[in-house]
Amino acid sequence: MNVEIKGIHVEVTERIRNYIDTKMPRLDFGKDLLVDFLLNISREKSLFKLDTTLNFRFGAVKHVGVENFDLNKGIDELYDKLEAVIEKEKSRVKDHHAKQKEAGKPAGVDEES
């Protein structure tokens, strides 16, 4: 998974990068689904905006954003939302594969006379 962290009007210090890295294991359950994890941290006066773009290996792209006055709380809130989005996409892929397998069965296999 390619991880890119960019700061807009914010310097991404080693402390911020380390805090984000300590939260990354929360997303390990979906690591095999993700190709890119792009995080933009911007600051407008005292408000931090965290915008994330997730590129999945099957072509889906999801955007998740959070605004908070405290950067660390914003990162925590962002990871809560990311977990939910990745879990939803993961279940969507599983449901899709199950429907494909079901559609591939010959007619009358489920019913026995």
Coordinates of C-alpha atoms in Angstrom, one line a residue:
M1 CA 0.0 0.0 0.0
N2 CA 1.3 3.4 -1.0
V3 CA 1.0 6.0 1.8
E4 CA 1.3 9.7 1.0
I5 CA 0.9 12.4 3.6
K6 CA 0.7 16.0 2.4
G7 CA 0.4 19.2 4.5
I8 CA -1.3 22.3 3.1
H9 CA -0.6 25.4 5.3
V10 CA 0.7 22.8 7.9
E11 CA 4.2 21.4 8.2
V12 CA 3.9 17.6 8.6
T13 CA 6.4 17.1 11.4
E14 CA 7.9 13.9 12.6
R15 CA 5.5 13.9 15.5
I16 CA 2.5 14.1 13.3
R17 CA 3.8 11.4 11.0
N18 CA 4.6 9.1 13.9
Y19 CA 1.1 9.6 15.3
I20 CA -0.4 8.7 11.9
D21 CA 1.9 5.7 11.7
T22 CA 0.8 4.4 15.1
K23 CA -2.8 4.5 13.9
M24 CA -2.1 2.6 10.6
P25 CA -2.4 -0.9 12.1
R26 CA -6.1 -0.2 12.6
L27 CA -6.4 -0.5 8.8
D28 CA -4.4 -3.8 8.5
F29 CA -7.6 -5.8 8.0
G30 CA -8.1 -4.0 4.6
K31 CA -4.4 -3.7 3.6
D32 CA -4.8 -6.3 0.8
L33 CA -7.6 -4.2 -0.7
L34 CA -5.9 -0.8 -0.8
V35 CA -3.4 0.4 -3.4
D36 CA -3.1 4.1 -2.3
F37 CA -3.8 5.9 0.9
L38 CA -3.5 9.7 0.2
L39 CA -3.9 12.0 3.2
N40 CA -4.1 15.8 3.0
I41 CA -3.9 17.8 6.1
S42 CA -4.8 21.5 5.8
R43 CA -5.3 24.3 8.2
E44 CA -7.6 27.3 8.1
K45 CA -7.0 29.5 11.1
S46 CA -7.5 27.1 14.0
L47 CA -9.5 24.4 12.1
F48 CA -7.7 21.3 10.8
K49 CA -9.2 19.6 7.7
L50 CA -8.2 16.0 7.0
D51 CA -9.1 14.6 3.6
T52 CA -8.3 11.1 2.6
T53 CA -8.5 9.4 -0.8
L54 CA -8.5 5.6 -0.8
N55 CA -7.8 3.8 -4.0
F56 CA -8.9 0.1 -3.9
R57 CA -7.3 -2.6 -6.1
F58 CA -10.6 -3.3 -7.8
G59 CA -10.9 0.3 -9.1
A60 CA -13.1 1.9 -6.4
V61 CA -12.1 5.3 -5.1
K62 CA -13.5 6.6 -1.8
H63 CA -13.0 10.1 -0.2
V64 CA -13.3 10.6 3.5
G65 CA -13.0 13.9 5.2
V66 CA -13.0 15.2 8.8
E67 CA -12.8 18.7 10.4
N68 CA -11.6 19.3 13.9
F69 CA -9.9 22.0 16.0
D70 CA -7.6 19.4 17.5
L71 CA -5.3 17.6 15.0
N72 CA -5.0 14.4 17.1
K73 CA -8.7 14.1 17.7
G74 CA -9.3 14.7 14.0
I75 CA -6.9 11.9 13.1
D76 CA -8.7 9.6 15.6
E77 CA -12.0 10.5 14.1
L78 CA -10.7 10.0 10.6
Y79 CA -9.5 6.5 11.3
D80 CA -12.9 5.6 12.8
K81 CA -14.5 6.6 9.6
L82 CA -11.8 4.9 7.5
E83 CA -12.4 1.6 9.3
A84 CA -16.1 1.8 8.5
V85 CA -15.6 2.7 4.8
I86 CA -13.0 -0.1 4.3
E87 CA -15.3 -2.6 6.1
K88 CA -18.2 -1.6 3.9
E89 CA -16.2 -2.0 0.7
K90 CA -14.8 -5.3 1.9
S91 CA -18.3 -6.7 2.5
R92 CA -19.5 -5.3 -0.8
V93 CA -16.7 -7.2 -2.6
K94 CA -17.5 -10.4 -0.7
D95 CA -21.2 -10.1 -1.6
H96 CA -20.4 -9.5 -5.2
H97 CA -18.2 -12.6 -5.4
A98 CA -20.9 -14.7 -3.7
K99 CA -23.5 -13.6 -6.2
Q100 CA -21.2 -14.4 -9.1
K101 CA -20.6 -17.9 -7.8
E102 CA -24.3 -18.4 -7.3
A103 CA -25.0 -17.2 -10.9
G104 CA -22.5 -19.7 -12.2
K105 CA -24.4 -22.8 -10.9
P106 CA -26.3 -24.9 -13.4
A107 CA -30.1 -24.7 -13.3
G108 CA -31.8 -27.1 -10.9
V109 CA -28.8 -27.8 -8.7
D110 CA -30.4 -26.4 -5.5
E111 CA -33.6 -28.5 -6.0
E112 CA -33.6 -32.2 -5.7
S113 CA -36.7 -34.3 -6.7

